[in-house]
Coordinates of C-alpha atoms in Angstrom, one line a residue:
X1 CA -49.3 -48.1 77.0
X2 CA -47.5 -50.6 74.9
X3 CA -46.7 -54.3 74.8
X4 CA -43.5 -55.7 76.1
X5 CA -41.3 -57.3 73.4
X6 CA -41.4 -60.7 75.2
X7 CA -45.1 -61.0 74.5
X8 CA -45.0 -60.3 70.8
X9 CA -44.5 -62.7 67.9
X10 CA -41.9 -61.3 65.5
X11 CA -39.8 -58.4 66.8
X12 CA -36.4 -57.1 65.7
X13 CA -33.8 -55.3 67.7
X14 CA -32.3 -52.5 65.6
X15 CA -28.9 -51.0 66.5
X16 CA -29.1 -47.2 66.1
X17 CA -25.4 -46.3 66.5
X18 CA -22.1 -47.8 65.3
X19 CA -21.0 -48.6 68.9
X20 CA -24.3 -50.5 69.6
X21 CA -25.1 -48.4 72.7
X22 CA -28.4 -47.1 71.3
X23 CA -31.0 -49.5 70.0
X24 CA -34.8 -50.0 69.7
X25 CA -37.1 -52.9 69.2
X26 CA -39.8 -52.9 66.6
X27 CA -42.5 -55.4 65.9
X28 CA -43.7 -56.7 62.5
X29 CA -46.5 -54.5 61.2
X30 CA -50.0 -56.0 60.9
X31 CA -52.2 -55.4 57.9
X32 CA -54.1 -52.9 60.0
X33 CA -50.8 -50.9 60.6
X34 CA -50.0 -50.9 56.9
X35 CA -53.6 -49.9 55.9
X36 CA -53.7 -47.1 58.5
X37 CA -50.7 -45.2 57.0
X38 CA -52.4 -42.3 55.2
X39 CA -49.4 -40.8 53.3
X40 CA -45.7 -40.7 52.8
X41 CA -44.7 -37.7 54.9
X42 CA -42.7 -37.4 58.1
X43 CA -45.8 -37.4 60.3
X44 CA -47.0 -40.6 58.7
X45 CA -43.6 -42.3 59.3
X46 CA -43.6 -41.1 62.9
X47 CA -47.1 -42.4 63.5
X48 CA -46.2 -45.8 62.1
X49 CA -43.0 -46.1 64.1
X50 CA -44.9 -45.0 67.3
X51 CA -47.2 -48.0 66.7
X52 CA -44.4 -50.4 65.9
X53 CA -41.9 -49.6 68.7
X54 CA -42.2 -52.0 71.6
X55 CA -41.2 -51.7 75.3
X56 CA -37.9 -53.2 76.3
X57 CA -35.7 -52.1 79.2
X58 CA -32.8 -50.0 78.0
X59 CA -34.1 -49.3 74.5
X60 CA -33.7 -45.7 73.1
X61 CA -37.5 -45.4 72.5
X62 CA -40.7 -47.1 73.1
X63 CA -44.3 -46.7 71.8
X64 CA -45.2 -43.1 71.2
X65 CA -41.6 -41.8 71.4
X66 CA -40.4 -41.9 67.7
X67 CA -40.2 -38.1 67.7
X68 CA -37.4 -38.3 70.3
X69 CA -35.1 -40.2 67.9
X70 CA -32.8 -38.5 65.4
X71 CA -33.7 -38.6 61.7
X72 CA -31.0 -41.2 60.9
X73 CA -32.3 -43.4 63.8
X74 CA -35.8 -43.2 62.4
X75 CA -34.5 -44.0 59.0
X76 CA -32.8 -47.1 60.3
X77 CA -36.0 -48.2 61.9
X78 CA -38.0 -47.6 58.7
X79 CA -35.4 -49.7 56.8
X80 CA -35.9 -52.5 59.3
X81 CA -39.6 -52.3 58.8
X82 CA -39.1 -52.6 55.1
X83 CA -36.8 -55.6 55.5
X84 CA -39.3 -57.3 57.8
X85 CA -42.2 -56.9 55.4
X86 CA -40.5 -56.9 52.0
X87 CA -37.1 -58.5 52.3
X88 CA -33.6 -57.1 51.8
X89 CA -34.0 -55.8 48.2
X90 CA -35.6 -52.5 47.2
X91 CA -36.7 -52.4 43.6
X92 CA -39.2 -50.5 41.5
X93 CA -39.7 -48.2 38.6
X94 CA -39.9 -44.4 38.8
X95 CA -40.6 -41.8 36.1
X96 CA -38.0 -39.0 35.6
X97 CA -39.5 -35.6 36.3
X98 CA -37.3 -34.0 33.5
X99 CA -37.5 -36.4 30.6
X100 CA -40.7 -38.3 31.7
X101 CA -39.1 -41.7 30.9
X102 CA -39.3 -44.6 33.3
X103 CA -36.2 -45.9 35.0
X104 CA -35.7 -49.0 37.1
X105 CA -33.8 -49.2 40.4
X106 CA -32.8 -52.3 42.4
X107 CA -30.5 -52.4 45.4
X108 CA -30.1 -54.0 48.9

């Protein structure tokens, strides 16, 4: 089924609600996990989270159960994955669809 959190290297417990009553544990993605993501859609995100969620008693979701989480909960987990792999800053350059000019973004 899945691997218990205690047997994994780098894991992170992510609080899913302001009161801290709901939480989940994710593991650091491997290169295989990253390379296996085929796109940027919802199903791709669910597939990745299903692989990265780990078993821990009392958690809101384990492996294969990402679809049971709310959209904001999944977003929190995806942000945690980003922070594990890339750090706290999000930066890049996009091209505006209207004026076709590039613009930079940078935030934490």
